[in-house]
Coordinates of N, CA and C in Angstrom, one line a residue:
M1434 N 117.6 146.9 157.1 CA 118.0 146.9 156.0 C 117.0 148.3 155.3
S1435 N 117.8 149.1 154.8 CA 117.3 150.7 154.3 C 117.2 150.3 152.9
T1436 N 115.8 151.0 152.7 CA 116.0 150.9 150.6 C 115.8 152.8 150.8
N1437 N 116.4 152.7 149.5 CA 116.1 154.6 148.6 C 114.9 154.0 147.9
R1438 N 114.0 153.2 147.4 CA 113.3 153.0 146.7 C 112.1 154.5 146.8
V1439 N 111.7 154.7 145.2 CA 110.9 155.9 145.0 C 109.3 155.1 145.3
P1440 N 108.4 155.9 146.3 CA 106.8 155.4 146.7 C 106.5 155.3 145.2
K1441 N 105.0 153.9 145.0 CA 104.4 153.7 143.9 C 103.4 155.1 143.8
G1442 N 103.3 155.0 142.7 CA 102.5 156.2 141.9 C 103.2 157.4 142.2
V1443 N 104.1 157.6 142.3 CA 105.3 158.7 141.9 C 105.7 158.3 140.8
R1444 N 105.6 159.5 139.9 CA 106.3 159.5 138.8 C 107.3 158.8 138.8
G1445 N 108.1 157.6 137.9 CA 109.4 157.5 137.7 C 109.6 156.3 139.1
G1446 N 108.6 156.4 139.8 CA 108.8 155.4 141.1 C 108.2 154.1 140.8
G1447 N 108.3 153.3 141.9 CA 107.9 151.7 142.0 C 109.2 151.2 142.7
Q1448 N 108.9 149.9 142.6 CA 110.1 149.2 143.2 C 111.2 149.3 142.1
F1449 N 111.2 149.4 140.7 CA 112.5 148.8 140.1 C 113.1 150.4 139.3
A1450 N 112.6 151.4 139.9 CA 113.1 152.9 139.8 C 114.4 152.9 140.2
A1451 N 115.1 153.6 139.6 CA 116.5 154.4 139.8 C 116.4 154.9 140.9
S1452 N 117.8 154.4 141.7 CA 117.5 155.6 142.7 C 119.5 155.9 142.9
A1453 N 119.4 156.6 144.0 CA 121.0 157.1 144.2 C 121.5 156.2 144.8
H1454 N 123.2 155.5 144.3 CA 124.0 154.8 145.4 C 125.3 155.3 145.2
T1455 N 126.0 154.8 146.1 CA 127.3 154.8 145.7 C 128.0 154.1 144.8
E1456 N 129.5 154.3 144.6 CA 129.7 153.7 143.8 C 130.5 152.3 144.6
P1457 N 130.7 150.9 144.0 CA 131.2 150.1 144.9 C 132.5 150.3 144.9
A1458 N 132.8 149.3 146.1 CA 134.3 149.5 146.6 C 135.8 148.6 146.1
L1459 N 135.5 148.3 144.6 CA 136.1 147.5 144.1 C 137.1 147.8 142.9
H1460 N 138.2 147.3 143.1 CA 138.9 147.7 141.8 C 139.6 146.7 141.0
I1461 N 139.6 147.1 140.1 CA 140.5 145.6 139.2 C 141.7 145.6 139.0
A1462 N 142.6 144.8 139.6 CA 144.0 145.5 139.2 C 144.5 145.7 138.0
D1463 N 145.3 146.5 137.4 CA 145.5 146.7 136.2 C 146.6 145.4 136.0
T1464 N 146.8 145.2 134.7 CA 147.3 144.1 134.0 C 148.6 144.5 133.1
D1465 N 149.4 143.8 132.8 CA 150.1 144.2 131.3 C 149.5 143.2 130.2
L1466 N 148.9 142.4 130.6 CA 148.5 141.4 129.5 C 147.3 141.8 128.4
P1467 N 147.3 141.7 127.6 CA 146.0 142.1 126.9 C 144.8 141.2 126.6
S1468 N 143.9 141.1 126.0 CA 143.0 140.0 125.9 C 143.4 138.8 125.1
V1469 N 142.9 138.1 125.6 CA 143.4 136.6 125.0 C 142.9 137.2 123.3
G1470 N 142.3 137.2 122.8 CA 142.2 137.7 121.4 C 143.5 138.2 121.1
D1471 N 144.2 139.4 121.9 CA 145.5 140.1 121.0 C 146.5 139.5 121.8
A1472 N 146.3 138.5 122.5 CA 147.8 138.0 123.0 C 148.6 137.2 122.2
D1473 N 149.7 137.3 122.5 CA 150.9 136.6 121.4 C 150.9 135.3 122.3
V1474 N 151.8 134.2 122.0 CA 152.0 133.0 122.2 C 152.3 133.0 123.6
E1475 N 153.6 133.7 123.8 CA 153.9 133.4 125.4 C 153.0 134.6 126.2
Q1476 N 152.2 135.2 126.0 CA 151.0 135.9 126.8 C 149.8 134.7 126.9
I1477 N 149.6 134.1 125.7 CA 148.8 133.1 126.4 C 148.9 132.3 127.2
R1478 N 150.6 131.4 126.6 CA 151.3 130.8 128.1 C 151.1 131.3 129.4
T1479 N 151.0 132.7 129.6 CA 151.0 133.2 131.1 C 149.3 133.1 131.5
L1480 N 149.0 133.3 130.6 CA 147.1 133.6 131.0 C 146.8 132.0 131.2
A1481 N 147.2 131.2 130.7 CA 146.8 130.0 130.9 C 147.4 129.4 132.1
Q1482 N 148.3 129.9 132.7 CA 148.6 129.6 134.4 C 147.6 130.3 135.3
S1483 N 146.6 131.7 134.9 CA 146.0 132.2 135.7 C 145.1 131.2 136.9
S1484 N 145.2 131.8 138.0 CA 144.4 131.2 139.0 C 142.8 131.4 138.7
D1485 N 142.2 132.2 137.6 CA 141.0 132.1 137.5 C 140.6 130.9 136.4
P1486 N 139.6 130.2 136.4 CA 139.6 129.1 135.7 C 138.7 129.8 134.3
L1487 N 138.0 131.0 134.4 CA 137.2 131.6 133.0 C 138.6 132.2 132.2
V1488 N 139.7 132.7 133.1 CA 140.6 133.0 132.1 C 141.2 132.0 131.3
R1489 N 141.4 130.6 131.9 CA 142.2 129.3 131.4 C 140.7 129.1 130.6
A1490 N 139.8 129.1 130.5 CA 138.7 128.5 129.4 C 138.6 129.7 128.1
E1491 N 139.0 130.8 128.7 CA 139.1 131.5 127.6 C 140.3 131.5 126.8
V1492 N 141.2 131.4 127.7 CA 142.7 130.8 126.4 C 142.3 130.2 125.7
T1493 N 141.9 128.9 125.6 CA 141.3 127.8 124.9 C 140.9 128.4 123.4
S1494 N 140.0 129.3 123.4 CA 139.8 130.0 122.4 C 140.3 130.7 121.5
S1495 N 141.8 131.1 121.9 CA 142.6 132.0 120.8 C 143.4 130.6 120.0
I1496 N 143.2 131.7 118.5 CA 143.8 130.7 117.4 C 145.5 130.3 118.1
R1497 N 146.2 131.3 118.6 CA 147.6 130.9 119.0 C 147.8 129.8 119.9
V1498 N 146.7 129.1 120.5 CA 147.0 128.7 121.8 C 147.7 127.4 121.1
P1499 N 148.9 127.1 121.8 CA 150.0 125.5 121.4 C 149.3 124.5 121.8
D1500 N 149.5 123.4 121.3 CA 149.1 122.0 121.6 C 149.4 122.2 123.0
D1501 N 150.8 121.9 123.3 CA 151.2 121.4 124.4 C 150.5 122.7 125.9
V1502 N 149.7 123.8 125.7 CA 148.8 124.6 126.5 C 147.5 123.8 126.7
L1503 N 146.8 123.5 125.4 CA 145.9 123.0 125.1 C 145.6 121.6 126.0
E1504 N 146.7 121.0 125.5 CA 146.9 119.7 126.4 C 146.6 119.6 128.0
R1505 N 147.6 120.9 128.2 CA 147.7 120.9 130.1 C 146.1 121.4 130.5
L1506 N 145.4 122.2 129.4 CA 144.0 122.7 129.8 C 143.2 121.5 129.8
S1507 N 143.4 120.3 129.5 CA 142.5 119.5 129.5 C 142.7 118.4 130.1
E1508 N 143.6 118.6 131.2 CA 144.1 117.8 132.0 C 142.7 117.7 133.2
A1509 N 142.6 116.4 133.9 CA 142.1 116.2 134.9 C 141.9 117.1 135.5
D1510 N 143.2 117.9 136.3 CA 142.9 118.4 137.3 C 142.8 119.6 137.3
Q1511 N 142.5 120.0 136.0 CA 141.9 121.2 135.6 C 140.6 121.5 136.2
P1512 N 139.7 122.5 136.5 CA 138.2 122.8 136.4 C 137.4 122.3 135.3
T1513 N 136.4 121.4 135.1 CA 135.6 120.9 134.6 C 135.2 121.6 133.2
S1514 N 134.7 123.4 133.8 CA 134.8 124.3 132.9 C 135.5 124.1 131.9
V1515 N 137.1 124.3 132.5 CA 138.2 124.4 131.7 C 138.2 123.4 130.6
R1516 N 138.0 122.2 131.2 CA 138.4 120.8 130.4 C 137.3 121.2 129.1
L1517 N 136.1 121.5 129.6 CA 135.0 121.2 128.4 C 135.0 122.4 127.4
A1518 N 135.6 123.5 128.0 CA 136.1 124.6 126.9 C 137.1 124.1 125.8
A1519 N 138.0 123.7 126.6 CA 139.5 123.1 125.8 C 138.6 121.9 124.8
V1520 N 137.9 120.8 125.4 CA 137.0 120.2 124.2 C 136.1 120.4 123.1
N1521 N 135.9 121.6 123.0 CA 134.8 122.6 122.0 C 135.5 123.2 121.6
T1522 N 136.9 123.4 121.5 CA 137.9 124.2 120.4 C 138.0 123.4 118.8
G1523 N 137.4 122.0 118.8 CA 137.4 121.3 117.6 C 139.0 121.2 117.2
Y1524 N 140.1 121.3 117.4 CA 141.4 121.5 117.7 C 141.7 119.7 117.4
A1525 N 142.5 119.0 116.5 CA 143.1 117.9 116.2 C 143.3 117.4 117.6
G1526 N 143.0 116.1 118.3 CA 143.2 115.5 119.5 C 142.5 115.7 120.3
T1527 N 141.5 116.6 120.5 CA 141.2 117.4 121.5 C 139.6 116.4 121.8
A1528 N 139.4 115.7 121.3 CA 138.0 114.8 121.4 C 138.5 113.5 121.6
D1529 N 139.4 113.0 121.2 CA 140.2 111.8 122.2 C 140.6 111.8 123.5
R1530 N 141.0 112.9 123.6 CA 141.9 113.3 124.9 C 140.5 113.5 125.9
A1531 N 139.6 114.2 125.6 CA 138.3 114.5 126.5 C 137.4 113.1 126.5
A1532 N 137.5 112.1 125.6 CA 137.1 110.9 125.9 C 137.6 110.2 127.0
E1533 N 138.4 110.2 127.3 CA 139.1 110.1 128.7 C 138.6 110.6 130.1
D1534 N 138.1 111.6 129.8 CA 137.3 112.5 130.9 C 136.8 111.7 132.1
P1535 N 137.3 112.4 133.4 CA 136.3 111.9 134.1 C 135.3 112.3 134.7
H1536 N 135.0 113.4 133.8 CA 133.2 114.1 133.9 C 132.5 113.6 132.4
P1537 N 131.2 112.9 132.7 CA 130.4 112.5 132.0 C 130.1 113.6 130.9
L1538 N 130.2 115.0 131.1 CA 129.6 116.0 130.4 C 130.6 116.4 129.3
V1539 N 132.1 116.2 129.7 CA 133.1 116.5 129.2 C 133.1 115.4 127.8
R1540 N 133.1 114.4 128.4 CA 133.2 113.2 127.4 C 131.9 112.8 126.3
A1541 N 130.6 113.5 127.2 CA 129.5 113.4 125.9 C 129.8 114.9 125.2
A1542 N 130.4 116.2 125.5 CA 131.3 116.7 124.5 C 132.4 116.2 123.5
A1543 N 132.9 115.5 123.6 CA 133.6 114.4 123.3 C 133.1 113.9 121.6
L1544 N 131.9 113.2 122.1 CA 131.4 112.9 121.4 C 130.6 113.0 120.2
A1545 N 130.7 114.7 120.3 CA 130.3 115.7 119.0 C 131.5 116.3 117.9
G1546 N 132.9 115.5 118.5 CA 134.0 115.8 118.1 C 134.3 115.1 117.0
W1547 N 134.8 116.0 116.0 CA 134.8 115.4 114.2 C 136.4 114.7 114.5
D1548 N 137.1 114.5 115.1 CA 138.2 114.1 115.6 C 138.3 112.6 116.5
L1549 N 137.3 112.4 116.7 CA 137.1 111.1 117.5 C 137.1 110.0 116.7
S1550 N 138.0 109.2 117.6 CA 138.3 107.8 117.2 C 136.8 106.9 116.7
D1551 N 136.9 106.0 116.2 CA 136.2 104.9 116.2 C 135.6 104.2 117.4
T1552 N 136.6 103.9 117.9 CA 136.8 103.1 119.0 C 136.5 103.6 120.1
N1553 N 136.6 105.2 120.5 CA 136.1 106.0 121.6 C 134.9 106.8 121.5
R1554 N 134.4 106.5 120.1 CA 133.0 106.9 119.9 C 132.0 106.0 120.2
E1555 N 132.6 104.3 119.7 CA 131.7 103.6 120.0 C 131.6 103.3 121.7
R1556 N 132.6 103.5 122.5 CA 132.8 103.8 124.1 C 132.0 104.3 124.9
L1557 N 131.8 105.6 124.1 CA 130.9 106.6 124.6 C 130.0 106.6 124.1
T1558 N 129.0 105.9 123.1 CA 128.2 105.9 122.8 C 127.3 104.5 123.5
S1559 N 127.9 103.9 124.1 CA 127.7 102.6 125.0 C 127.9 102.9 126.8
D1560 N 128.4 104.4 126.7 CA 128.5 104.7 128.3 C 127.5 105.1 128.8
P1561 N 126.7 104.7 129.8 CA 125.3 105.4 130.7 C 125.6 106.4 130.9
K1562 N 126.6 106.8 131.4 CA 126.7 108.3 132.2 C 126.4 109.8 130.9
V1563 N 127.3 109.0 130.0 CA 127.3 109.7 128.7 C 125.9 110.0 127.9
Q1564 N 125.4 108.7 128.2 CA 124.3 108.7 127.6 C 122.9 109.4 128.2
R1565 N 123.4 109.6 129.5 CA 122.3 110.3 130.5 C 122.3 111.7 130.0
V1566 N 123.5 112.1 130.0 CA 124.0 113.4 129.9 C 123.3 113.6 128.4
M1567 N 123.4 113.1 127.4 CA 123.1 113.5 126.0 C 121.7 113.4 126.2
G1568 N 120.7 112.5 126.9 CA 119.5 112.3 126.9 C 118.9 114.0 127.9
L1569 N 120.1 114.5 128.6 CA 119.2 115.5 129.3 C 119.4 116.8 128.2
I1570 N 120.4 116.9 127.7 CA 120.5 118.3 126.6 C 120.1 118.1 125.5
S1571 N 119.3 116.8 125.0 CA 118.6 116.6 123.9 C 117.1 116.7 124.1
H1572 N 116.6 117.2 125.1 CA 115.3 117.2 125.5 C 114.7 118.3 125.7

């Protein structure tokens, strides 16, 4: 492995000094889709089908996300990060939906929901896995 470090003691030198390098061989494909914040409902629907879970998680933050898309992004086959983003939207119904989630972190996030039913709140309050998560994040 060769490095282009500037020797210590030379002005502007040292381990973290700037050095010449080539540009990365990476090209991000152009897309016709706008950012999530600028997308209309149909574009949100398209973005929600992205293969990238980060894009799907970002879709949940749109004020234009339709209920059926948010429900789809809350389903158990979605990555935990997407389901967690969905429950954190605060939209009606998301907390009760997340109360049934297989991952305790998502269920713990549901516990903070304004729309969580009393029945689910009691159940999650006594759920040992949810309580373990709550203990970990509160210390």
